[in-house]
Amino acid sequence: MDDAILSITGLSIHYPTSTGIVKAVDNVSFSLPRGKVVGLVGESGCGKSTLGLAILKLMRPPGEIVAGKILLDGENLIDKDEAQMRRIRGPKVSMVFQDPMTSLNPLIRLDRHFLETIDAHERNVGKDDAMARINKLVEHLGISSSRLREFPHELSGGMRQRIMIGLALILNPKLIIADEPTNSLDVIVEAHFLDLLKGLQKEYNLTILLITHNMGIVAQLADRVAVMYAGRIVEEAGVMDLFARPLHPYTKGLLSSIPNIEVDQMRLYTMPGSPPDLTDPPPGCPFHPRCPNKMSICDKKTPHDIITDGRHVECFLYGGKDA
Ligand code: SF4
């Protein structure tokens, strides 16, 4: 893809466990175009958060990257050691986690969170200059700078999540990974937060990888969407294309499960079955036990690298049967 800030090729991440190897991410390739928002969607346990953490090399042991490349502006992050990654996390790519209460230190005031972040990366910035920058940013996020002397628990959930965005932006990275950033917010605060995120993305020309199970959020914010199932990206497309014409049966199922107030419907569609056990995934296409379009080839071979209408879709309905 032209001018990709992040390009992932053939990435596989395994977790050895007492019951076998969990293939949390299995041969994933995709790119993030600069200045765009890409939604990464799928059910819980499909590998989307693991993929986000892997970009920053923050997976918990025993998780390990067993294959692939992660190119950030052409630099392969797989080759970086921990000291080098510490210099990349923050100034080049940063992350907004699901729950600010587990990410912010409850024992230190908010200004210290910012000061310590700046001090870790920009040793020559004095405290007054750092505070001027912090005050300006938090005011821009709609929080009075006087609140910076407070502790995390003294803020509302929406304010805490705005502080998390501020911490992610304070070192001016161009890439932000936001992992379910609205999970802890109610719908009203969520709507305000999404508006803020959309505004910041345009203003700072940010590239955002938005990890979520919520297709509504993707529809509001994303330019492109990658759909994950059982550790694989099964479909990737522009957001309008994907919503107007989903191709993969799993994507169709996800979209059919969204309530539509314009349709008179007694029962909402639910996809049969549940995601596979990744220590022992089904043979062939991992979606075949739940797929309404299953064919005889589907439990024998795994669909790979199928492109139809310029769209990546891992499904034999769109080719690959003869490969
Ligand atoms: Fe369904 Fe077969 Fe396509 Fe898999 S490859 S999604 S089982 S039709």
PDB file of N, CA and C in Angstrom, residues 100-101 104 108-111 113-114 138 141-164 167 184-185 189:
ATOM      1  N   PRO A 100      -8.623   3.376  31.725  1.00  0.00           N
ATOM      2  CA  PRO A 100      -7.622   4.293  32.276  1.00  0.00           C
ATOM      3  C   PRO A 100      -7.282   3.988  33.729  1.00  0.00           C
ATOM      4  N   MET A 101      -8.248   3.446  34.501  1.00  0.00           N
ATOM      5  CA  MET A 101      -7.963   3.207  35.921  1.00  0.00           C
ATOM      6  C   MET A 101      -6.880   2.154  36.127  1.00  0.00           C
ATOM      7  N   LEU A 104      -3.427   4.357  34.582  1.00  0.00           N
ATOM      8  CA  LEU A 104      -2.890   5.490  35.344  1.00  0.00           C
ATOM      9  C   LEU A 104      -2.489   5.007  36.740  1.00  0.00           C
ATOM     10  N   ILE A 108      -0.117   8.727  42.030  1.00  0.00           N
ATOM     11  CA  ILE A 108       0.555   9.976  41.635  1.00  0.00           C
ATOM     12  C   ILE A 108      -0.417  10.892  40.903  1.00  0.00           C
ATOM     13  N   ARG A 109      -0.178  12.206  41.061  1.00  0.00           N
ATOM     14  CA  ARG A 109      -1.063  13.198  40.448  1.00  0.00           C
ATOM     15  C   ARG A 109      -0.890  13.173  38.935  1.00  0.00           C
ATOM     16  N   LEU A 110      -1.901  13.726  38.249  1.00  0.00           N
ATOM     17  CA  LEU A 110      -1.912  13.634  36.785  1.00  0.00           C
ATOM     18  C   LEU A 110      -0.720  14.350  36.156  1.00  0.00           C
ATOM     19  N   ASP A 111      -0.319  15.506  36.720  1.00  0.00           N
ATOM     20  CA  ASP A 111       0.795  16.225  36.093  1.00  0.00           C
ATOM     21  C   ASP A 111       2.079  15.391  36.103  1.00  0.00           C
ATOM     22  N   HIS A 113       2.285  12.176  35.767  1.00  0.00           N
ATOM     23  CA  HIS A 113       2.232  11.207  34.663  1.00  0.00           C
ATOM     24  C   HIS A 113       2.824  11.836  33.397  1.00  0.00           C
ATOM     25  N   PHE A 114       2.420  13.083  33.133  1.00  0.00           N
ATOM     26  CA  PHE A 114       2.913  13.760  31.924  1.00  0.00           C
ATOM     27  C   PHE A 114       4.404  14.094  32.055  1.00  0.00           C
ATOM     28  N   VAL A 138      -3.805  19.702  27.662  1.00  0.00           N
ATOM     29  CA  VAL A 138      -5.008  19.250  28.386  1.00  0.00           C
ATOM     30  C   VAL A 138      -6.158  20.255  28.234  1.00  0.00           C
ATOM     31  N   LEU A 141      -7.827  19.479  25.206  1.00  0.00           N
ATOM     32  CA  LEU A 141      -8.661  18.281  25.331  1.00  0.00           C
ATOM     33  C   LEU A 141      -9.925  18.555  26.157  1.00  0.00           C
ATOM     34  N   GLY A 142     -10.115  19.814  26.546  1.00  0.00           N
ATOM     35  CA  GLY A 142     -11.341  20.193  27.260  1.00  0.00           C
ATOM     36  C   GLY A 142     -11.265  19.979  28.752  1.00  0.00           C
ATOM     37  N   ILE A 143     -10.045  19.914  29.308  1.00  0.00           N
ATOM     38  CA  ILE A 143      -9.897  19.732  30.760  1.00  0.00           C
ATOM     39  C   ILE A 143      -9.123  20.943  31.296  1.00  0.00           C
ATOM     40  N   SER A 144      -9.643  21.541  32.357  1.00  0.00           N
ATOM     41  CA  SER A 144      -8.934  22.683  32.945  1.00  0.00           C
ATOM     42  C   SER A 144      -7.571  22.211  33.463  1.00  0.00           C
ATOM     43  N   SER A 145      -6.520  22.998  33.187  1.00  0.00           N
ATOM     44  CA  SER A 145      -5.176  22.573  33.615  1.00  0.00           C
ATOM     45  C   SER A 145      -5.081  22.518  35.143  1.00  0.00           C
ATOM     46  N   SER A 146      -6.005  23.196  35.848  1.00  0.00           N
ATOM     47  CA  SER A 146      -5.959  23.126  37.318  1.00  0.00           C
ATOM     48  C   SER A 146      -6.232  21.692  37.813  1.00  0.00           C
ATOM     49  N   ARG A 147      -6.908  20.879  36.999  1.00  0.00           N
ATOM     50  CA  ARG A 147      -7.215  19.492  37.409  1.00  0.00           C
ATOM     51  C   ARG A 147      -5.974  18.598  37.392  1.00  0.00           C
ATOM     52  N   LEU A 148      -4.885  19.101  36.810  1.00  0.00           N
ATOM     53  CA  LEU A 148      -3.675  18.280  36.732  1.00  0.00           C
ATOM     54  C   LEU A 148      -3.061  17.990  38.097  1.00  0.00           C
ATOM     55  N   ARG A 149      -3.458  18.765  39.123  1.00  0.00           N
ATOM     56  CA  ARG A 149      -2.928  18.505  40.465  1.00  0.00           C
ATOM     57  C   ARG A 149      -3.742  17.435  41.179  1.00  0.00           C
ATOM     58  N   GLU A 150      -4.732  16.883  40.480  1.00  0.00           N
ATOM     59  CA  GLU A 150      -5.578  15.873  41.114  1.00  0.00           C
ATOM     60  C   GLU A 150      -5.059  14.452  40.823  1.00  0.00           C
ATOM     61  N   PHE A 151      -5.615  13.516  41.561  1.00  0.00           N
ATOM     62  CA  PHE A 151      -5.279  12.098  41.356  1.00  0.00           C
ATOM     63  C   PHE A 151      -6.286  11.484  40.368  1.00  0.00           C
ATOM     64  N   PRO A 152      -5.936  10.394  39.701  1.00  0.00           N
ATOM     65  CA  PRO A 152      -6.834   9.820  38.687  1.00  0.00           C
ATOM     66  C   PRO A 152      -8.258   9.571  39.180  1.00  0.00           C
ATOM     67  N   HIS A 153      -8.420   9.123  40.435  1.00  0.00           N
ATOM     68  CA  HIS A 153      -9.776   8.760  40.885  1.00  0.00           C
ATOM     69  C   HIS A 153     -10.671   9.986  41.047  1.00  0.00           C
ATOM     70  N   GLU A 154     -10.094  11.196  41.044  1.00  0.00           N
ATOM     71  CA  GLU A 154     -10.902  12.407  41.241  1.00  0.00           C
ATOM     72  C   GLU A 154     -11.560  12.878  39.938  1.00  0.00           C
ATOM     73  N   LEU A 155     -11.195  12.270  38.812  1.00  0.00           N
ATOM     74  CA  LEU A 155     -11.776  12.659  37.525  1.00  0.00           C
ATOM     75  C   LEU A 155     -12.895  11.696  37.132  1.00  0.00           C
ATOM     76  N   SER A 156     -13.777  12.159  36.247  1.00  0.00           N
ATOM     77  CA  SER A 156     -14.810  11.272  35.710  1.00  0.00           C
ATOM     78  C   SER A 156     -14.161  10.302  34.706  1.00  0.00           C
ATOM     79  N   GLY A 157     -14.905   9.252  34.324  1.00  0.00           N
ATOM     80  CA  GLY A 157     -14.371   8.265  33.372  1.00  0.00           C
ATOM     81  C   GLY A 157     -13.987   8.906  32.040  1.00  0.00           C
ATOM     82  N   GLY A 158     -14.839   9.829  31.550  1.00  0.00           N
ATOM     83  CA  GLY A 158     -14.557  10.478  30.265  1.00  0.00           C
ATOM     84  C   GLY A 158     -13.303  11.339  30.344  1.00  0.00           C
ATOM     85  N   MET A 159     -13.135  12.044  31.475  1.00  0.00           N
ATOM     86  CA  MET A 159     -11.940  12.886  31.642  1.00  0.00           C
ATOM     87  C   MET A 159     -10.679  12.022  31.711  1.00  0.00           C
ATOM     88  N   ARG A 160     -10.788  10.914  32.441  1.00  0.00           N
ATOM     89  CA  ARG A 160      -9.619  10.026  32.548  1.00  0.00           C
ATOM     90  C   ARG A 160      -9.220   9.522  31.159  1.00  0.00           C
ATOM     91  N   GLN A 161     -10.222   9.199  30.317  1.00  0.00           N
ATOM     92  CA  GLN A 161      -9.864   8.684  28.994  1.00  0.00           C
ATOM     93  C   GLN A 161      -9.253   9.806  28.149  1.00  0.00           C
ATOM     94  N   ARG A 162      -9.696  11.061  28.380  1.00  0.00           N
ATOM     95  CA  ARG A 162      -9.067  12.180  27.664  1.00  0.00           C
ATOM     96  C   ARG A 162      -7.624  12.382  28.144  1.00  0.00           C
ATOM     97  N   ILE A 163      -7.394  12.150  29.437  1.00  0.00           N
ATOM     98  CA  ILE A 163      -6.010  12.223  29.942  1.00  0.00           C
ATOM     99  C   ILE A 163      -5.152  11.151  29.264  1.00  0.00           C
ATOM    100  N   MET A 164      -5.731   9.962  29.061  1.00  0.00           N
ATOM    101  CA  MET A 164      -4.983   8.885  28.376  1.00  0.00           C
ATOM    102  C   MET A 164      -4.610   9.304  26.955  1.00  0.00           C
ATOM    103  N   LEU A 167      -1.768  11.733  27.235  1.00  0.00           N
ATOM    104  CA  LEU A 167      -0.482  11.053  27.461  1.00  0.00           C
ATOM    105  C   LEU A 167       0.032  10.407  26.185  1.00  0.00           C
ATOM    106  N   SER A 184     -14.982   1.680  28.764  1.00  0.00           N
ATOM    107  CA  SER A 184     -15.382   2.020  30.134  1.00  0.00           C
ATOM    108  C   SER A 184     -16.305   3.243  30.166  1.00  0.00           C
ATOM    109  N   LEU A 185     -16.768   3.719  28.987  1.00  0.00           N
ATOM    110  CA  LEU A 185     -17.560   4.954  28.947  1.00  0.00           C
ATOM    111  C   LEU A 185     -19.030   4.661  28.654  1.00  0.00           C
ATOM    112  N   VAL A 189     -20.940   9.887  26.885  1.00  0.00           N
ATOM    113  CA  VAL A 189     -19.519  10.248  26.999  1.00  0.00           C
ATOM    114  C   VAL A 189     -18.751   9.632  25.831  1.00  0.00           C
TER     115      VAL A 189
END
